[in-house]
Structures are given as C-alpha cells and as structure tokens.
PDB file of C-alpha atoms in Angstrom:
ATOM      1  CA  UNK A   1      19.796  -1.861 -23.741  1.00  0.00           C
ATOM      2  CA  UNK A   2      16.113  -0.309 -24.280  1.00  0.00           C
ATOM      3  CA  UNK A   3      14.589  -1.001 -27.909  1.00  0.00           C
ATOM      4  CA  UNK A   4      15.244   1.458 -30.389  1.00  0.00           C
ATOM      5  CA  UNK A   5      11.490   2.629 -31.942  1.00  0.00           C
ATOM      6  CA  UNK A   6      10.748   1.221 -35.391  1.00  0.00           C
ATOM      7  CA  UNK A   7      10.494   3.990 -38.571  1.00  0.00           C
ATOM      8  CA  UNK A   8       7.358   3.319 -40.297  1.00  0.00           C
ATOM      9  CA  UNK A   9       7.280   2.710 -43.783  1.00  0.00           C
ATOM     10  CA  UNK A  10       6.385   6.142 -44.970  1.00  0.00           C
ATOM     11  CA  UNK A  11       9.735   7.622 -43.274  1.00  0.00           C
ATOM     12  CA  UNK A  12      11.910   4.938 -44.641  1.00  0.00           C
ATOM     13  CA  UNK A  13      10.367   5.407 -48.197  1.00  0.00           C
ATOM     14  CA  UNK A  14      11.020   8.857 -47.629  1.00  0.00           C
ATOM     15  CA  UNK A  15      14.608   8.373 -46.591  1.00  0.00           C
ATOM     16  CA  UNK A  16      15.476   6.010 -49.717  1.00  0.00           C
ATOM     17  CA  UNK A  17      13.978   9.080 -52.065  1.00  0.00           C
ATOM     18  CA  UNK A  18      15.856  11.743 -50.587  1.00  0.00           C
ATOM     19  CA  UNK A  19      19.115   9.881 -50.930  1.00  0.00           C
ATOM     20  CA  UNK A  20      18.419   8.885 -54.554  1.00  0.00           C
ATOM     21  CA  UNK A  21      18.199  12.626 -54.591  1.00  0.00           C
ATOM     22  CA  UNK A  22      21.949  13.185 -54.293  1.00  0.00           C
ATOM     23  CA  UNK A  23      21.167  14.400 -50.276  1.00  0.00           C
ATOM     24  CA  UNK A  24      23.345  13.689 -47.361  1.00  0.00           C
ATOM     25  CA  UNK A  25      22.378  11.794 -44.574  1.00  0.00           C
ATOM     26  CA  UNK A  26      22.930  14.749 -42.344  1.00  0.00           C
ATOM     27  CA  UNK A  27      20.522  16.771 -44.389  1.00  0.00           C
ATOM     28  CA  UNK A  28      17.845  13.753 -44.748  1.00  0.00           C
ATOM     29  CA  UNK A  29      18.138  13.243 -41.095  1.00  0.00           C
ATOM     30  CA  UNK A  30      17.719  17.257 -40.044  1.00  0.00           C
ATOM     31  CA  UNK A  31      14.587  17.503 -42.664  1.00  0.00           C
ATOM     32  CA  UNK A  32      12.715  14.609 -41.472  1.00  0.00           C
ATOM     33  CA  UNK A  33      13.090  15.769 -37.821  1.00  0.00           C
ATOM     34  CA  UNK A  34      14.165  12.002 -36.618  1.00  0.00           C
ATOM     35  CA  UNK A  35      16.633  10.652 -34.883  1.00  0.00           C
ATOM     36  CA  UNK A  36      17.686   7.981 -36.998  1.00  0.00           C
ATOM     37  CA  UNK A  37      20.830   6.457 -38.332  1.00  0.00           C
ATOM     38  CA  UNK A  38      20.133   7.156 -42.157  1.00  0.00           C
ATOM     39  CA  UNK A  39      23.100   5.433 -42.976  1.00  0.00           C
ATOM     40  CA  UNK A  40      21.866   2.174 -41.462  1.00  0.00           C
ATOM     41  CA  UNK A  41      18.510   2.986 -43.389  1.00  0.00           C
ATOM     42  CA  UNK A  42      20.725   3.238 -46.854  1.00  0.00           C
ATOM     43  CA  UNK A  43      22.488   0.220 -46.446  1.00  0.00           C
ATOM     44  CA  UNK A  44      19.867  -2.328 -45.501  1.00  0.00           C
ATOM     45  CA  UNK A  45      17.839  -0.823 -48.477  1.00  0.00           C
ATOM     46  CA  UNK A  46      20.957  -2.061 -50.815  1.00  0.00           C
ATOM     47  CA  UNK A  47      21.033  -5.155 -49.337  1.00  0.00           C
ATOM     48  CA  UNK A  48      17.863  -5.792 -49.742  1.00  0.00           C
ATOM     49  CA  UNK A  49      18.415  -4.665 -53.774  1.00  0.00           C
ATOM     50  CA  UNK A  50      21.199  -7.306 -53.951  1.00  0.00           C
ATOM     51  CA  UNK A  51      19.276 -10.304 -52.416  1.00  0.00           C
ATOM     52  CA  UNK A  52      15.790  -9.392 -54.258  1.00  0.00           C
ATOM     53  CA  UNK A  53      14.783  -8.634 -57.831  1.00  0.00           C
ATOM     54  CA  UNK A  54      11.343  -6.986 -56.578  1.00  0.00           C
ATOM     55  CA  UNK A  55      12.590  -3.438 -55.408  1.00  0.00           C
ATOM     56  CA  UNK A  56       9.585  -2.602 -53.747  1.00  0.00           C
ATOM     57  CA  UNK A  57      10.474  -4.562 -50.951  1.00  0.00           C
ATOM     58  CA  UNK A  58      12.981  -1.964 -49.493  1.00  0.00           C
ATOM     59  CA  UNK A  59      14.151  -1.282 -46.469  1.00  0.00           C
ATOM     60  CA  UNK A  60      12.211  -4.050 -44.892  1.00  0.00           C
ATOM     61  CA  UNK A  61      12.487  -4.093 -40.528  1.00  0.00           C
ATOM     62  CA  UNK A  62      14.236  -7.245 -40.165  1.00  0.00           C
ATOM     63  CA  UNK A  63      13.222  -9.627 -37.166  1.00  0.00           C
ATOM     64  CA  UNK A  64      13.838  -8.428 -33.821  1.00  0.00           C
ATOM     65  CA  UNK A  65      16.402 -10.533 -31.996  1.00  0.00           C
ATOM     66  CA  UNK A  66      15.331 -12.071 -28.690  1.00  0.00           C
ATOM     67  CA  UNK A  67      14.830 -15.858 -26.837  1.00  0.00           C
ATOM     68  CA  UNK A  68      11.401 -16.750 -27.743  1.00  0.00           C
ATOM     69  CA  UNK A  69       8.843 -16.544 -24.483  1.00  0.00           C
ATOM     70  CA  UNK A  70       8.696 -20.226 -22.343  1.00  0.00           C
ATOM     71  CA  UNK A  71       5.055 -19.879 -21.468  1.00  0.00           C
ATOM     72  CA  UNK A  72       3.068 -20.294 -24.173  1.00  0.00           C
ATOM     73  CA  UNK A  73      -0.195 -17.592 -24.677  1.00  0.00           C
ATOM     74  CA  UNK A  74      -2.283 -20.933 -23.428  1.00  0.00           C
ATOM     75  CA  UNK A  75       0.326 -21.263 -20.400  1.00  0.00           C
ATOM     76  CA  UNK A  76      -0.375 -17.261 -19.895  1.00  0.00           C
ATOM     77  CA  UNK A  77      -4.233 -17.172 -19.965  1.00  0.00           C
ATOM     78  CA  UNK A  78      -4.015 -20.348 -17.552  1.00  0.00           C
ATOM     79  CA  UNK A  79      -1.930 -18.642 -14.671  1.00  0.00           C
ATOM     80  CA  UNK A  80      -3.660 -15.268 -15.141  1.00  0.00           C
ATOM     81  CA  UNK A  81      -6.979 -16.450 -14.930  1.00  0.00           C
ATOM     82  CA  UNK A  82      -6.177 -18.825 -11.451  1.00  0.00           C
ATOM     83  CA  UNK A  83      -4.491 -15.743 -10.100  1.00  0.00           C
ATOM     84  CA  UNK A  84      -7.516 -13.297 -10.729  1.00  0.00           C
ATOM     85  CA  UNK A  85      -9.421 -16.234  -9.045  1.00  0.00           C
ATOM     86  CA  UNK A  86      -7.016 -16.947  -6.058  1.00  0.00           C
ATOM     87  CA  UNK A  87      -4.993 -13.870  -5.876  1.00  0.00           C
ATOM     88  CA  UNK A  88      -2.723 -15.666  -2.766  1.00  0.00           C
ATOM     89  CA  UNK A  89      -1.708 -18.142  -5.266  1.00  0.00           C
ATOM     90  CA  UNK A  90       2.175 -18.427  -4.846  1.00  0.00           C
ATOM     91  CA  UNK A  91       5.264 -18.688  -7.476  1.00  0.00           C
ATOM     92  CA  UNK A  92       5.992 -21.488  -6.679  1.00  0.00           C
ATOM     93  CA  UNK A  93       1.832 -23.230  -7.351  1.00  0.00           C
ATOM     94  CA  UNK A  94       1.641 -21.674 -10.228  1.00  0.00           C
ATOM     95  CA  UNK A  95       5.676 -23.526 -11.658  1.00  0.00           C
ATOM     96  CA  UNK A  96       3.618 -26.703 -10.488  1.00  0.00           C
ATOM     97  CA  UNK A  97       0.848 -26.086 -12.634  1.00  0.00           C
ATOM     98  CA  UNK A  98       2.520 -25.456 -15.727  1.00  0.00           C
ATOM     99  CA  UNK A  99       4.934 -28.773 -14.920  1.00  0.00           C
ATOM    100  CA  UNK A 100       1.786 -30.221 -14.555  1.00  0.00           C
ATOM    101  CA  UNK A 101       0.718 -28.955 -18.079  1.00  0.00           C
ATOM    102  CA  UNK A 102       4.131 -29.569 -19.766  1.00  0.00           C
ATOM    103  CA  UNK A 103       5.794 -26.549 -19.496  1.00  0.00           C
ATOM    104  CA  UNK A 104       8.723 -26.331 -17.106  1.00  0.00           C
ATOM    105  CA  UNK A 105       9.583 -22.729 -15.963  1.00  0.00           C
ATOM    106  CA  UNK A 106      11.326 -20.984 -12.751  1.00  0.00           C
ATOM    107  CA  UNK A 107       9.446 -18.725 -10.465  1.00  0.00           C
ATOM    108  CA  UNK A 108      11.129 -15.766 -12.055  1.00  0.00           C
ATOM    109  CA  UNK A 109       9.599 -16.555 -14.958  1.00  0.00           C
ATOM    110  CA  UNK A 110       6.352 -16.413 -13.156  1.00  0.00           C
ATOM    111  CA  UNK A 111       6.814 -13.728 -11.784  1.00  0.00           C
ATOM    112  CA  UNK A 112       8.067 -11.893 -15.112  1.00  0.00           C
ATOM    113  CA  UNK A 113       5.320 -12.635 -16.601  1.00  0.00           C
ATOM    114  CA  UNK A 114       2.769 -11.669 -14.059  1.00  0.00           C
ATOM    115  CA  UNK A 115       4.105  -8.128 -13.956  1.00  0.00           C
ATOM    116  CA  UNK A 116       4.014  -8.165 -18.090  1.00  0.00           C
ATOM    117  CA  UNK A 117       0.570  -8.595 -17.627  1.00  0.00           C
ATOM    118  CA  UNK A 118       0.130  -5.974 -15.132  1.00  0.00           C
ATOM    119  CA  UNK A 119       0.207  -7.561 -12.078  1.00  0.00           C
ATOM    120  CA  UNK A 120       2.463  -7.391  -9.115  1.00  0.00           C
ATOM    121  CA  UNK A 121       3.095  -8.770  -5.843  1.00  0.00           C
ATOM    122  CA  UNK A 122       2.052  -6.647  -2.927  1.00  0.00           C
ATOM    123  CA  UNK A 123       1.947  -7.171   0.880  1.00  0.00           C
ATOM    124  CA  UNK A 124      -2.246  -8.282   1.749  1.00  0.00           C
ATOM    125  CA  UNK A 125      -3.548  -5.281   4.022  1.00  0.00           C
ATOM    126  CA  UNK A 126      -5.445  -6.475   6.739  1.00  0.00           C
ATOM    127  CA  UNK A 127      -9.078  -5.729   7.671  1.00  0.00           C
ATOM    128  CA  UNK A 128     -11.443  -7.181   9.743  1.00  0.00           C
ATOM    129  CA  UNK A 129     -13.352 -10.270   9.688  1.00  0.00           C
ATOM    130  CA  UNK A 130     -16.936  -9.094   8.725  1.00  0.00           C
ATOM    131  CA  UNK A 131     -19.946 -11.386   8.890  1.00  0.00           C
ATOM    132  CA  UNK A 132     -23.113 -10.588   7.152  1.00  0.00           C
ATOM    133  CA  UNK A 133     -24.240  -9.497  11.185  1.00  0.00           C
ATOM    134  CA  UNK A 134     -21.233  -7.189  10.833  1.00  0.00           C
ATOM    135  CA  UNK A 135     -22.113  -5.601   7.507  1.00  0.00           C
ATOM    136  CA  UNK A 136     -25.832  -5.183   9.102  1.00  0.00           C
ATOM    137  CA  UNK A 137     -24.914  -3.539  11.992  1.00  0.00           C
ATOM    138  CA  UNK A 138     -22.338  -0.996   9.904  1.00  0.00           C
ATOM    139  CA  UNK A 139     -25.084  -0.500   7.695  1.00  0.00           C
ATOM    140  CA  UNK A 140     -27.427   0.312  10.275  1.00  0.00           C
ATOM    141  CA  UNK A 141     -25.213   2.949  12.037  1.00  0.00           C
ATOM    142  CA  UNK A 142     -24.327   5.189   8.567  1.00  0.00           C
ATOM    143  CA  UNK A 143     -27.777   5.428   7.482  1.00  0.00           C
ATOM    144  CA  UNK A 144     -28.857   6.212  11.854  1.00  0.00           C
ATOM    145  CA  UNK A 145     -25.518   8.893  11.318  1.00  0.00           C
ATOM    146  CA  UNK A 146     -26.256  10.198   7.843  1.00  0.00           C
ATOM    147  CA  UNK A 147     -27.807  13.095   8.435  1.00  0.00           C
ATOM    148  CA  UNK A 148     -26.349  14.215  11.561  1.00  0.00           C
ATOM    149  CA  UNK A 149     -25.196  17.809  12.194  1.00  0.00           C
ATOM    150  CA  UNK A 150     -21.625  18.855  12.826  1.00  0.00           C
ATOM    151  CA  UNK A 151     -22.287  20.077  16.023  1.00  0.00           C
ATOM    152  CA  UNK A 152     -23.163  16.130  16.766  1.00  0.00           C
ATOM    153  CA  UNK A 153     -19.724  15.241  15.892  1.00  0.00           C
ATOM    154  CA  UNK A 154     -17.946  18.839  17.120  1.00  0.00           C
ATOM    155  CA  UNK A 155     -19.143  17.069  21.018  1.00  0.00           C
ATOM    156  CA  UNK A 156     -17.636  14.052  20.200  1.00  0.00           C
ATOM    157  CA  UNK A 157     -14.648  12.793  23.058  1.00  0.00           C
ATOM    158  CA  UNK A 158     -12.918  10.120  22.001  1.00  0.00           C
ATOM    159  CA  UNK A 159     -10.821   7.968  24.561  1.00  0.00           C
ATOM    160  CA  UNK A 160      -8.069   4.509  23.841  1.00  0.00           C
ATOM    161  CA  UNK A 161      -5.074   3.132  25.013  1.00  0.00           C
ATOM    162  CA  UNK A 162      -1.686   2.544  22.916  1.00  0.00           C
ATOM    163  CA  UNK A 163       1.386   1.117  23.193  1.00  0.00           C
ATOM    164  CA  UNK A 164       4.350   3.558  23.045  1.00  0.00           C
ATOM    165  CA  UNK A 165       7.868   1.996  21.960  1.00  0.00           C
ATOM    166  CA  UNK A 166      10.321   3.913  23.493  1.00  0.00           C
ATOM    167  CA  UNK A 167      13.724   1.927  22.946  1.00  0.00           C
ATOM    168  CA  UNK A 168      14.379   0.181  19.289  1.00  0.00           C
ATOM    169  CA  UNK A 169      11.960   0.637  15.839  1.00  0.00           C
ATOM    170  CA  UNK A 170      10.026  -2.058  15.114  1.00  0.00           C
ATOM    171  CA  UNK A 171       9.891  -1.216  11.387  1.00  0.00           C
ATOM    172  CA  UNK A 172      13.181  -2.446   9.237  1.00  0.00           C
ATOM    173  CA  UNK A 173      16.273  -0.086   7.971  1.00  0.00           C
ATOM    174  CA  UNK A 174      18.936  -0.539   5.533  1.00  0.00           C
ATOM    175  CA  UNK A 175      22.542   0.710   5.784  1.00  0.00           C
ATOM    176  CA  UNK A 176      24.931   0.821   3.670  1.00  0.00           C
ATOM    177  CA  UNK A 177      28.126  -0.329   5.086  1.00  0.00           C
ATOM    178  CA  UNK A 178      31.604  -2.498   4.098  1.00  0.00           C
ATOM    179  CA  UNK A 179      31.566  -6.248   3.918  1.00  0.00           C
ATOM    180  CA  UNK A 180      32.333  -7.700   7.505  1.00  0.00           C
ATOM    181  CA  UNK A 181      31.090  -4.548   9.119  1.00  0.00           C
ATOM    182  CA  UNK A 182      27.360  -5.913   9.657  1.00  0.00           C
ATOM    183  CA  UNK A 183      28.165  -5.887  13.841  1.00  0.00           C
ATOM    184  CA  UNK A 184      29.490  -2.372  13.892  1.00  0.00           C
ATOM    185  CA  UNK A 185      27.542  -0.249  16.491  1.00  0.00           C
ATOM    186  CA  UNK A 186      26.922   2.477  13.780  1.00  0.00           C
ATOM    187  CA  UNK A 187      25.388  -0.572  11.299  1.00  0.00           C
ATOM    188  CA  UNK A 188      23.122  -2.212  14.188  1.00  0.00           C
ATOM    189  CA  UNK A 189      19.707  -1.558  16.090  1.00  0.00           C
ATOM    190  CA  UNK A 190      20.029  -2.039  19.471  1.00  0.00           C
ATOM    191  CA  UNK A 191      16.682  -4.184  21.073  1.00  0.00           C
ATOM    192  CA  UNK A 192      15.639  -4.969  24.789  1.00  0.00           C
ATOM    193  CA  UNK A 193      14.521  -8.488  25.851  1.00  0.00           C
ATOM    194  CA  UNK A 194      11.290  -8.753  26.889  1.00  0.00           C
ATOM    195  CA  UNK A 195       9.274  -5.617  26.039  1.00  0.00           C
ATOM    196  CA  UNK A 196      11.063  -3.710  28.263  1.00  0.00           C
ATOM    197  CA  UNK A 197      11.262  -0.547  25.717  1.00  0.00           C
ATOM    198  CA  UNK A 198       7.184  -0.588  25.727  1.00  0.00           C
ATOM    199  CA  UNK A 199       4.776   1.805  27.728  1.00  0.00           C
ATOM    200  CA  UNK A 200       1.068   1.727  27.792  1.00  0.00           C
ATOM    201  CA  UNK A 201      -0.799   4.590  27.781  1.00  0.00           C
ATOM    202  CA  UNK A 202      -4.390   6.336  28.369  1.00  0.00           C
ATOM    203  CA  UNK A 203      -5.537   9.600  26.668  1.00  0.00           C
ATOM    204  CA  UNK A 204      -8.689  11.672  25.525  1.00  0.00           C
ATOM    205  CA  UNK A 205      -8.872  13.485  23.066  1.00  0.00           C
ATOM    206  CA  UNK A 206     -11.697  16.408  21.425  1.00  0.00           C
ATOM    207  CA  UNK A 207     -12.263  19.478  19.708  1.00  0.00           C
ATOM    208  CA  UNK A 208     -11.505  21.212  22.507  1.00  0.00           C
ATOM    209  CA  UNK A 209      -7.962  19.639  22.781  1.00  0.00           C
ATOM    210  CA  UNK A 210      -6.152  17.025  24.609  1.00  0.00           C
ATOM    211  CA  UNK A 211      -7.068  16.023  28.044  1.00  0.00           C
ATOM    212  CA  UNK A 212      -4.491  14.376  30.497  1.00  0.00           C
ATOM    213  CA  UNK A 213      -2.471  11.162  29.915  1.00  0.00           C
ATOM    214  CA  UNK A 214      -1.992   8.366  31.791  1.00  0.00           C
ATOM    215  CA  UNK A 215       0.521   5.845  32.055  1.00  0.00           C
ATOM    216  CA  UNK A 216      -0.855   2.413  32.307  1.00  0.00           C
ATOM    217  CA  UNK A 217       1.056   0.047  34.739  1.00  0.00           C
ATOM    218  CA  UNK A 218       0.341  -3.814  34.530  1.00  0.00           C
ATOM    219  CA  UNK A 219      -2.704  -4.757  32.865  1.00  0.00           C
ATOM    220  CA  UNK A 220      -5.951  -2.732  32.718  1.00  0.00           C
ATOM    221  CA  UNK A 221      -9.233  -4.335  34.523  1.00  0.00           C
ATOM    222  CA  UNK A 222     -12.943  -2.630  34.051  1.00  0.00           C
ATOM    223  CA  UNK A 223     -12.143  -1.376  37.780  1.00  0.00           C
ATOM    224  CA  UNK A 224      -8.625   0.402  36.901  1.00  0.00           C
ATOM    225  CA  UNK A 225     -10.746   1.728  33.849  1.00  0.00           C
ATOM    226  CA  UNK A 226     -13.041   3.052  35.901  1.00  0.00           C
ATOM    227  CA  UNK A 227     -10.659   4.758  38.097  1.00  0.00           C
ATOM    228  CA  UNK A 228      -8.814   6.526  34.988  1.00  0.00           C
ATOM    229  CA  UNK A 229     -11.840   7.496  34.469  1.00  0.00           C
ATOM    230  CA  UNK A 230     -12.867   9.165  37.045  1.00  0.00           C
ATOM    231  CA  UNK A 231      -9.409  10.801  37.956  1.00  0.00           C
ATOM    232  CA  UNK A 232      -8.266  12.013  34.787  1.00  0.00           C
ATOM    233  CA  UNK A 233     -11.321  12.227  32.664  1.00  0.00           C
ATOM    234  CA  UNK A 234     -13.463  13.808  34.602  1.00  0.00           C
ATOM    235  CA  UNK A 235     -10.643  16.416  35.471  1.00  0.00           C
ATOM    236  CA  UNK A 236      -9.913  16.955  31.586  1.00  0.00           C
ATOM    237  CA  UNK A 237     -13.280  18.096  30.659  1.00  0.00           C
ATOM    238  CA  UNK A 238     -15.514  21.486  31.004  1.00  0.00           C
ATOM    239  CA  UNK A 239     -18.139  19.674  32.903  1.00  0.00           C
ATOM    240  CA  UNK A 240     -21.771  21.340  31.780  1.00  0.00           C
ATOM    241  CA  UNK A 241     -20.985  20.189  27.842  1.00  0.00           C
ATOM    242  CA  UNK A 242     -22.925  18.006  26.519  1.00  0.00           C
ATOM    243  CA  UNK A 243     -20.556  15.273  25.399  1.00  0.00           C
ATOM    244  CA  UNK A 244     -20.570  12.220  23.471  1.00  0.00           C
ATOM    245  CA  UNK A 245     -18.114   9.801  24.512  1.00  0.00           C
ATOM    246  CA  UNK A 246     -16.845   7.293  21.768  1.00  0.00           C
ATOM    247  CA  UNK A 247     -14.638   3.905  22.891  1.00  0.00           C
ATOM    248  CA  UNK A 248     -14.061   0.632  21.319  1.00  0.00           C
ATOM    249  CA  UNK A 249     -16.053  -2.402  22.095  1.00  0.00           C
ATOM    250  CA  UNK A 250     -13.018  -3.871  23.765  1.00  0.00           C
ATOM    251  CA  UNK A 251     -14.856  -6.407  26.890  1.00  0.00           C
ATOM    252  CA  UNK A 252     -12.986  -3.919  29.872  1.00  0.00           C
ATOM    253  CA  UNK A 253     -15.352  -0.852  28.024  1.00  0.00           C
ATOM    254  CA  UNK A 254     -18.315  -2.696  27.621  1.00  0.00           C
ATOM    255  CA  UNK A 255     -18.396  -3.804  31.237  1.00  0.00           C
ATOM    256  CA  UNK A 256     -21.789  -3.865  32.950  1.00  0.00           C
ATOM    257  CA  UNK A 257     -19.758  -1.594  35.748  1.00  0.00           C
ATOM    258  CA  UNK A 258     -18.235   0.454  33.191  1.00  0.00           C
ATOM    259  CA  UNK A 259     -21.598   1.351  31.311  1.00  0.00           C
ATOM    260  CA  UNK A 260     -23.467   2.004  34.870  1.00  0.00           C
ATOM    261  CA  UNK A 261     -20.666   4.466  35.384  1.00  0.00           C
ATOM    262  CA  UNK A 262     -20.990   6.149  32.100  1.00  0.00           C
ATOM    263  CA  UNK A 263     -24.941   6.287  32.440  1.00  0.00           C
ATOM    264  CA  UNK A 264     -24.087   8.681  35.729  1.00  0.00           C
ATOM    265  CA  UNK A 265     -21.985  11.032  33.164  1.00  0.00           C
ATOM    266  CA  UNK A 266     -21.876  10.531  29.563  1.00  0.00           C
ATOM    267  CA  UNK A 267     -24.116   9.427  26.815  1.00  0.00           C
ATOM    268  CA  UNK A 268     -22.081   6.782  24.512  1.00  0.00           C
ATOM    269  CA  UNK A 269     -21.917   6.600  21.503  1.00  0.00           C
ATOM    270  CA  UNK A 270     -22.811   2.853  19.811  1.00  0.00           C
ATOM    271  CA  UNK A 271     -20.292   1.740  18.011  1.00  0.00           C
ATOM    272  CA  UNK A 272     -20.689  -1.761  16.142  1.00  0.00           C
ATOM    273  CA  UNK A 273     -18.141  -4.361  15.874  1.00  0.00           C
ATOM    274  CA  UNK A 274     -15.891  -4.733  13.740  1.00  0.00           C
ATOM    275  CA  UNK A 275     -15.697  -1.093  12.478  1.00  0.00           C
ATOM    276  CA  UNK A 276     -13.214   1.094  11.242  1.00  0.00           C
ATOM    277  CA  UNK A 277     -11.348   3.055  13.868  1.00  0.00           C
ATOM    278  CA  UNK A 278     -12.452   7.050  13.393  1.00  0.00           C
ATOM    279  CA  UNK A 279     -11.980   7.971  16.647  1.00  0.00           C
ATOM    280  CA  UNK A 280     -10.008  10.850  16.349  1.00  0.00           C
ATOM    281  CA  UNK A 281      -6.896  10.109  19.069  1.00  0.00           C
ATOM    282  CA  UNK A 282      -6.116   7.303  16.701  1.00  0.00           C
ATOM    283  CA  UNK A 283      -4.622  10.614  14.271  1.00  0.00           C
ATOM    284  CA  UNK A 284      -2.751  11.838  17.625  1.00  0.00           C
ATOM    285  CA  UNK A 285      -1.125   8.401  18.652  1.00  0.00           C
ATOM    286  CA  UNK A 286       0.391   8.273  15.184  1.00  0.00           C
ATOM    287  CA  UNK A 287       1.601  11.695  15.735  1.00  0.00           C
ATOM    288  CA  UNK A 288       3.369  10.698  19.103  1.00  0.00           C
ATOM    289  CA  UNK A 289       4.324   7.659  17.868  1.00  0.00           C
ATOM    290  CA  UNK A 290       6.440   9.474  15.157  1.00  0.00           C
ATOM    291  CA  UNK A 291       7.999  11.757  17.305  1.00  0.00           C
ATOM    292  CA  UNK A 292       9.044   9.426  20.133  1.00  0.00           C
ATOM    293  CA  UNK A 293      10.628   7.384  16.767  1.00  0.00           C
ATOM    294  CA  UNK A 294      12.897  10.083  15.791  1.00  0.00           C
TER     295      UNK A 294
END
C-alpha cells in the first residue's frame, strides 16, 4: 500500500479548532477541502492530551513504520560513486564491496537502491571503436561537408548489401499460455538449422527512387561486385546525371579494381572509417526488413 501524504501542522491545528467548535467531521472535512480521516485526526489529538500535560503538542505525526535501510548513507555514497566511475560494475561487485566493508546485503538490495538513486540498468548500445585517427578523420569530413548545398546531397546514390531473414524472428516473444503447454505449435517459433532462412541482397537506392535488386548467391568478391555493378547499376540509373556514389569502406569496395572501375563512371564520395551509417538505403532495409517480419 502507497503512503498516505502527511497534513501539515496548520491543517491539523485547524482540524482540532473546528471540532472544539461543536463541528462534525463531515463538515470539517468538506470545509478544509482534504481528504482526510478527521476522526483519526481527533483521536490521536486526545491521546496525545492523556499521555502529555503540555497541550501544545497535539496531534503530533507519529513515526512512520518501516525496516530501517541495510546500506548505510556511507555504504550508498560508496556504490554510487564506483558506479558513476565504472558504470559496467555488476550486482553482484558491488555485494562484494560492501561485505568487504561490513555490510552484508543481496543484489536486490543493490539494485533497489541504485534505482532509489536514479539509476537503472539498461542494455550498453554499441558504437564503434574510435581512435583519436578516427575522430580526426570525422572531423575533417563535417567541417569539408558543412557548407554544402542540397543539390550536393539531392545527387547522392547510395548502394549496400543486407541480410534478409525470411523464415523465424530473431528478436524474442512472449506468450501467454497454460503450464505444460510450452511445446504447443501455437506457443513455439519454428527455426531452420544452418541459416537456411537467410538471403543476401544488393540494392541502390536515391532521390530518384529505387534501382534494381539483386540477390547475392555465395559470398561476394571485388569481381562479383564489379559485375553487380555493371549489370544492375548501371541499368538503374539516368545515365547523363551527375552522381555521387556513397559505399562503405568494406575491403571488396575499396578494391584497387573496384575504384579503377568507379573512376570510368562515378565520382565517390570519401567516407572515413568508422562513421555512422547515413546512407540512405540503410532507412529502406529497415523498411523491408519489417515487412518480410510480419
């Protein structure tokens, strides 16, 4: 049950001089505008008459019930402050260090407390690993890109590959069911060994719309990049416009092969490593992705 709010001492004054005023509690209750028990108000104000000679010390709040807290405010500042400092600290290191300290607690507890204090435990999102060469280079391509038109970015063509799973989610669903139904087909998701639900596949993508896709079969070289390419790249476009074509850095792109065939056709667009992932067709994978899920 939640905690009731406290009346301050004003309102309970208030309530013990209305009732020595011959008014119900109904009436003391209506005119105050709170929802309080008067009655409850009343009575602890004559107990308190009965066990004390000094009547101005009624209604007092009495003490609010409750087990007294196991980590002390020393125990508190200590895990706070190493979990600030190493925020993948676990339950479990932080029960050692207070055994360590004296104080034995369980990991619920810990983890009580943590959230008291405005902290909870989330799943770590993952980035990429920058070195100070990486933060150069990132910095140097904004500030190259800052002031560049729209109609730079309106010629953009982005191109990538994906994996498409087409049997199975990978992500994780609850059901409800009946105890010793967990194997009923309506309960289960059904999986293939071996990948076998999984397609690879090719696209570009611009302002202009989507160009053709390809399905990838076995693994991609620089020459089978090449050749996509070629025959459905090439196809895709209205030759004449001046594109820029943006890929990843992944070692089949940055081929010397692959960037004498784009020097014939397309200017590139640098893109450091380690850099977020704007190209565009990354927004239309999710979108197939979510349709061939449903």
């Amino acid at each position: 049950m939640a905690k009731t709010k406290e009346l301050s001492k004003d309102v309970r004054d208030k309530i013990v001089d209305l009732h020595k005023a011959v008014m119900g509690y109904k009436t003391i209750a209506k005119q105050l505008g709170e929802k309080v028990t008067v009655g409850a108000i009343i009575r602890r104000m004559e107990e308190t008459q009965n066990n004390c000679h000094n009547s101005q010390n009624y209604p007092q709040n009495l003490p609010r019930s409750g087990a007294p807290r196991k980590i002390s405010p020393h125990g508190v500042t200590m895990i706070i402050r190493r979990v600030r400092n190493q925020p993948r600290t676990t339950q479990e290191d932080l029960v050692n260090d207070l055994k360590a300290a004296g104080t034995i607690v369980t990991k619920k507890t810990i983890g009580n407390t943590l959230r008291h204090e405005g902290l909870k435990s989330c799943s770590a999102h993952m980035v990429p690993l920058l070195k100070k060469a990486h933060v150069q280079a990132r910095l140097k391509f904004a500030n190259e890109h800052l002031n560049d038109s729209e109609e730079n970015w309106v010629n953009l063509l982005g191109s990538d590959e994906t994996k498409i799973k087409l049997f199975g989610i990978s992500s994780t669903h609850r059901v409800w069911r009946r105890r010793n139904a967990a194997y009923d087909p309506k309960n289960t998701i059904p999986t293939i060994k071996h990948g076998g639900g999984n397609i690879m596949l090719w696209g570009c993508f611009s302002t202009k719309g989507t160009g053709q896709l390809h399905r990838i079969k076995g693994t991609m070289d620089g020459a089978m990049y090449r050749q996509i390419l070629s025959e459905k790249l090439l196809p895709s476009l209205k030759m004449g416009h001046r594109w820029v074509f943006q890929h990843d850095n992944d070692p089949i792109h940055t081929a010397k092969a692959t960037k004498e065939w784009f020097r014939k056709h397309f200017n590139v667009l640098e893109w450091p490593s380690q850099s977020p992932d704007f190209n565009p067709i990354e927004n239309l994978w999710r979108e197939l992705k979510v349709g061939v899920a449903k």
